[in-house]
C-alpha positions as semicolon CSV with decimal commas, in nm:
position;residue;x (nm);y (nm);z (nm)
1;M;0,008;0,016;0,020
2;N;0,154;0,324;-0,140
3;R;0,063;0,657;0,019
4;D;0,191;0,891;-0,276
5;L;0,021;0,627;-0,543
6;N;-0,311;0,642;-0,337
7;L;-0,269;1,028;-0,328
8;Q;-0,250;0,997;-0,715
9;R;-0,574;0,809;-0,761
10;L;-0,745;1,014;-0,556
11;T;-0,676;1,333;-0,761
12;Q;-0,663;1,167;-1,124
13;A;-1,092;1,041;-1,019
14;E;-1,349;1,128;-1,219
15;G;-1,636;1,181;-1,100
16;P;-1,781;1,117;-0,760
17;W;-1,683;0,848;-0,514
18;D;-1,934;0,563;-0,420
19;L;-1,821;0,608;-0,078
20;I;-1,640;0,822;0,134
21;I;-1,547;0,700;0,426
22;I;-1,454;0,919;0,744
23;G;-1,222;0,752;0,994
24;G;-0,974;0,494;0,965
25;G;-1,012;0,288;1,289
26;A;-1,179;-0,059;1,257
27;S;-1,529;0,036;1,190
28;G;-1,442;0,270;0,906
29;L;-1,159;0,002;0,811
30;G;-1,422;-0,287;0,801
31;T;-1,720;-0,063;0,659
32;A;-1,440;0,031;0,345
33;V;-1,361;-0,375;0,310
34;D;-1,702;-0,426;0,248
35;G;-1,795;-0,147;0,042
36;A;-1,469;-0,228;-0,158
37;A;-1,576;-0,568;-0,221
38;R;-1,929;-0,494;-0,320
39;G;-1,797;-0,287;-0,620
40;Y;-1,814;0,038;-0,460
41;R;-1,559;0,307;-0,582
42;T;-1,447;0,346;-0,197
43;L;-1,231;0,644;-0,025
44;L;-1,162;0,603;0,335
45;L;-0,985;0,917;0,532
46;E;-0,818;0,910;0,844
47;R;-0,673;1,231;1,017
48;A;-0,347;1,045;1,167
49;D;-0,237;0,673;1,162
50;F;-0,456;0,398;1,088
51;A;-0,610;0,283;1,415
52;K;-0,460;0,588;1,606
53;G;-0,760;0,612;1,862
54;T;-0,938;0,314;2,049
55;S;-0,841;0,082;1,769
56;S;-0,502;0,044;1,879
57;R;-0,543;0,109;2,235
58;S;-0,789;-0,195;2,366
59;T;-0,743;-0,467;2,577
60;K;-0,630;-0,700;2,312
61;L;-0,902;-0,925;2,335
62;I;-1,160;-1,074;2,114
63;H;-1,398;-1,248;2,342
64;G;-1,760;-1,324;2,353
65;G;-1,814;-1,086;2,615
66;V;-1,893;-1,264;2,931
67;R;-1,923;-0,960;3,109
68;Y;-2,215;-0,919;2,917
69;L;-2,348;-1,220;2,988
70;R;-2,431;-1,129;3,417
71;Q;-2,614;-0,824;3,226
72;G;-2,868;-1,039;3,075
73;K;-2,721;-0,947;2,734
74;V;-2,727;-1,353;2,596
75;G;-2,781;-1,166;2,231
76;L;-2,496;-0,989;2,231
77;V;-2,285;-1,291;2,380
78;R;-2,387;-1,488;2,119
79;E;-2,313;-1,268;1,826
80;S;-1,985;-1,156;1,983
81;L;-1,933;-1,548;2,008
82;Q;-1,955;-1,589;1,636
83;E;-1,728;-1,283;1,531
84;R;-1,491;-1,424;1,733
85;E;-1,454;-1,752;1,548
86;R;-1,485;-1,537;1,200
87;L;-1,213;-1,381;1,306
88;L;-0,986;-1,719;1,464
89;R;-1,071;-1,839;1,093
90;N;-0,968;-1,533;0,892
91;A;-0,706;-1,372;1,092
92;P;-0,554;-1,655;1,231
93;H;-0,166;-1,464;1,230
94;L;-0,298;-1,201;1,462
95;V;-0,571;-1,362;1,662
96;S;-0,509;-1,677;1,923
97;H;-0,651;-1,888;2,223
98;L;-0,581;-1,721;2,509
99;P;-0,665;-1,907;2,861
100;F;-0,841;-1,723;3,141
101;V;-0,832;-1,799;3,527
102;V;-1,132;-1,680;3,763
103;P;-0,983;-1,706;4,109
104;I;-1,216;-1,851;4,386
105;Y;-1,177;-1,715;4,782
106;R;-1,483;-1,769;4,873
107;Y;-1,694;-2,129;4,857
108;W;-1,985;-1,927;4,695
109;E;-1,810;-1,744;4,447
110;G;-1,707;-2,130;4,305
111;G;-2,087;-2,223;4,163
112;L;-2,175;-1,847;4,081
113;Y;-1,887;-1,823;3,808
114;W;-1,870;-2,206;3,730
115;S;-2,234;-2,207;3,623
116;G;-2,195;-1,876;3,422
117;L;-1,903;-1,982;3,204
118;K;-2,106;-2,284;3,118
119;I;-2,380;-2,093;3,021
120;Y;-2,112;-1,882;2,851
121;D;-1,979;-2,236;2,673
122;R;-2,329;-2,335;2,597
123;L;-2,362;-2,032;2,396
124;A;-2,058;-2,093;2,205
125;S;-2,127;-2,439;2,111
126;D;-1,933;-2,528;1,795
127;N;-1,754;-2,203;1,809
128;G;-1,600;-2,280;2,154
129;L;-1,236;-2,313;2,237
130;G;-1,267;-2,563;2,474
131;R;-1,462;-2,630;2,761
132;S;-1,447;-2,445;3,111
133;R;-1,330;-2,641;3,384
134;W;-1,282;-2,624;3,805
135;L;-0,896;-2,610;3,903
136;S;-0,800;-2,695;4,224
137;R;-0,624;-2,449;4,470
138;K;-0,229;-2,607;4,303
139;R;-0,370;-2,590;3,955
140;T;-0,468;-2,279;4,021
141;M;-0,135;-2,153;4,137
142;E;0,038;-2,339;3,848
143;H;-0,150;-2,184;3,566
144;L;-0,087;-1,810;3,796
145;P;0,217;-1,856;3,997
146;T;0,227;-1,516;4,148
147;L;-0,150;-1,495;4,237
148;D;-0,236;-1,416;4,616
149;S;-0,304;-1,756;4,749
150;T;-0,430;-1,645;5,120
151;G;-0,752;-1,756;5,137
152;L;-0,746;-1,942;4,802
153;R;-0,988;-2,177;4,717
154;G;-0,956;-2,289;4,326
155;G;-0,999;-2,081;4,024
156;V;-1,222;-2,202;3,724
157;L;-1,061;-2,186;3,358
158;Y;-1,225;-2,072;3,030
159;R;-1,069;-1,997;2,723
160;D;-1,104;-1,702;2,482
161;A;-0,879;-1,498;2,208
162;Q;-0,662;-1,265;2,195
163;F;-0,521;-1,040;1,925
164;D;-0,323;-0,741;1,792
165;D;-0,593;-0,457;1,728
166;S;-0,380;-0,226;1,540
167;R;-0,270;-0,461;1,292
168;L;-0,560;-0,612;1,223
169;A;-0,643;-0,253;1,099
170;V;-0,312;-0,237;0,910
171;C;-0,438;-0,579;0,721
172;L;-0,815;-0,429;0,731
173;A;-0,661;-0,085;0,489
174;R;-0,440;-0,342;0,249
175;T;-0,702;-0,561;0,216
176;L;-0,911;-0,263;0,122
177;D;-0,641;-0,149;-0,109
178;D;-0,644;-0,519;-0,262
179;L;-1,000;-0,445;-0,358
180;G;-0,896;-0,135;-0,538
181;G;-1,044;0,130;-0,267
182;V;-0,807;0,446;-0,158
183;A;-0,717;0,465;0,184
184;L;-0,554;0,779;0,297
185;N;-0,379;0,848;0,636
186;Y;-0,312;1,204;0,721
187;F;-0,578;1,334;0,545
188;E;-0,833;1,537;0,768
189;V;-1,220;1,601;0,670
190;R;-1,252;1,983;0,749
191;G;-1,580;2,035;0,648
192;L;-1,897;1,886;0,409
193;L;-2,011;1,999;0,061
194;K;-2,364;2,013;0,007
195;R;-2,594;2,065;-0,260
196;G;-2,904;2,184;-0,110
197;N;-2,988;1,975;0,222
198;R;-2,802;1,681;0,093
199;V;-2,433;1,616;0,182
200;S;-2,264;1,574;-0,138
201;G;-1,865;1,542;-0,029
202;V;-1,639;1,670;0,195
203;E;-1,321;1,927;0,231
204;A;-1,036;1,783;0,344
205;V;-0,684;1,850;0,394
206;D;-0,333;1,648;0,333
207;R;-0,190;1,690;0,661
208;E;0,148;1,629;0,480
209;S;0,142;1,870;0,210
210;G;-0,104;2,126;0,333
211;L;-0,316;2,130;0,060
212;S;-0,670;2,099;0,043
213;H;-0,926;1,871;-0,165
214;P;-1,290;1,904;-0,262
215;I;-1,408;1,561;-0,292
216;R;-1,732;1,490;-0,429
217;G;-1,936;1,139;-0,323
218;R;-2,255;0,987;-0,362
219;S;-2,253;0,862;0,053
220;V;-2,036;0,977;0,303
221;I;-2,022;0,790;0,591
222;N;-1,910;0,922;0,955
223;A;-1,685;0,648;1,122
224;A;-1,541;0,870;1,344
225;G;-1,561;0,689;1,658
226;V;-1,534;0,904;1,967
227;F;-1,527;1,198;1,723
228;A;-1,874;1,146;1,538
229;D;-2,051;1,495;1,677
230;S;-1,755;1,655;1,563
231;I;-1,840;1,522;1,169
232;R;-2,211;1,544;1,271
233;R;-2,213;1,943;1,344
234;M;-2,055;2,023;0,996
235;D;-2,394;1,893;0,867
236;E;-2,596;2,026;1,141
237;P;-2,426;2,293;1,390
238;D;-2,690;2,290;1,635
239;A;-2,700;1,884;1,629
240;E;-2,718;1,769;1,972
241;R;-2,466;1,547;2,092
242;M;-2,503;1,146;2,086
243;I;-2,189;1,028;2,251
244;V;-2,121;1,056;2,606
245;P;-1,779;1,035;2,604
246;S;-1,515;0,810;2,823
247;Q;-1,183;0,641;2,879
248;G;-1,086;0,343;2,963
249;V;-0,674;0,311;3,031
250;H;-0,460;0,024;3,093
251;L;-0,117;-0,007;3,269
252;V;0,162;-0,200;3,106
253;L;0,389;-0,414;3,401
254;P;0,674;-0,602;3,357
255;A;0,600;-0,977;3,349
256;R;0,765;-1,091;3,643
257;F;0,412;-0,961;3,777
258;L;0,210;-1,259;3,599
259;P;0,491;-1,476;3,405
260;G;0,380;-1,799;3,192
261;G;0,038;-1,775;2,882
262;T;-0,230;-1,774;3,114
263;A;-0,459;-1,414;3,222
264;L;-0,635;-1,342;3,490
265;M;-0,962;-1,207;3,499
266;V;-1,121;-1,022;3,819
267;P;-1,510;-1,079;3,799
268;R;-1,633;-0,785;4,000
269;T;-1,403;-0,490;4,091
270;D;-1,520;-0,210;4,324
271;D;-1,734;-0,027;4,075
272;G;-1,904;-0,350;3,916
273;R;-1,649;-0,400;3,641
274;V;-1,466;-0,677;3,522
275;L;-1,064;-0,657;3,517
276;F;-0,820;-0,837;3,334
277;A;-0,442;-0,878;3,362
278;I;-0,319;-1,025;3,040
279;P;0,022;-1,137;2,911
280;W;0,105;-0,900;2,616
281;C;0,416;-0,915;2,414
282;G;0,648;-0,975;2,710
283;R;0,481;-0,770;2,925
284;V;0,121;-0,766;3,130
285;V;-0,149;-0,515;3,029
286;V;-0,369;-0,439;3,347
287;G;-0,733;-0,298;3,230
288;T;-0,903;-0,107;3,166
289;T;-1,105;0,161;3,343
290;D;-1,453;0,364;3,271
291;T;-1,400;0,717;3,345
292;E;-1,629;0,991;3,193
293;V;-1,456;1,286;3,058
294;E;-1,588;1,603;2,917
295;R;-1,444;1,589;2,590
296;P;-1,223;1,306;2,393
297;L;-0,869;1,393;2,301
298;E;-0,650;1,235;2,031
299;E;-0,428;1,164;2,270
300;P;-0,555;1,063;2,642
301;R;-0,402;1,059;2,879
302;A;-0,420;0,835;3,256
303;L;-0,580;1,010;3,522
304;E;-0,446;0,992;3,907
305;S;-0,738;0,804;3,988
306;E;-0,724;0,588;3,700
307;T;-0,382;0,476;3,803
308;N;-0,495;0,426;4,156
309;F;-0,755;0,224;4,070
310;L;-0,581;-0,033;3,870
311;I;-0,302;-0,042;4,124
312;R;-0,479;-0,087;4,372
313;H;-0,705;-0,382;4,200
314;A;-0,402;-0,541;4,063
315;G;-0,219;-0,515;4,381
316;R;-0,524;-0,721;4,571
317;Y;-0,468;-1,041;4,357
318;L;-0,076;-1,014;4,268
319;R;0,218;-1,111;4,455
320;P;0,473;-0,916;4,463
321;A;0,188;-0,623;4,433
322;P;0,273;-0,328;4,178
323;D;0,309;0,035;4,322
324;R;0,364;0,348;4,139
């Protein structure tokens, strides 16, 4: 995929594009691949790197949404498990199996989590990665040797999947290119072209050269993620916001805090969320939080309260406990 060549294809294009997609994250790139595969002349514009935002800052998991099971969202869990199976089949170089252990410190927790994960197995059906199973205290410590053993009764092991989010996004961009679509990064949409009351294209600026490009399109798709409202207001300046932005942060710890190839899942934190500690590229990723923020930032920063929250919860389970 060559940016200069794609820029040339843009400037030499005749007539309007069938689809102009704003945003080069997972949603935008997935939409663009779908459009190009159907034969539409497709252009995707991203103002920074592909996967710059949420699509490179995830917990690195392709999971069936085990946390949503507790909320009764069975349909969402089933759909997520089907998508997990598709990604394992379509991108085996980027998606892999990952075992998780839920530690049990109280007897009643064992029955609760065991039954919940067996339902998870049932929903996965033929798309499952292996059945959940009960672990003794000894086997739990073998999987998670740095787990706090005080009062530990055992654990429940289940299997999910892990992926490289930003590499998957780049693969989607390359697939779009192979299908004849055009993807340009560092190309920022700063306005919309309109014909009457209809959006008929975009006004975009190449951030590499500073040149402005009016680009006509039959359809313009807003896939700007957490920044979607700013695109909507280019069309309707008084539009009420649809998105209440929040941020989820992760801590990256040395591998000594969770050696081996098994992830830790904490099913309930103080705010009722699920917490993961997962092995990743020779490190351990711990997260995530969910903190409402006033406005989304291109370069978000962890709040002191979020860092303390993750350190505190990781310290309840890992020995030695991580500190600042």
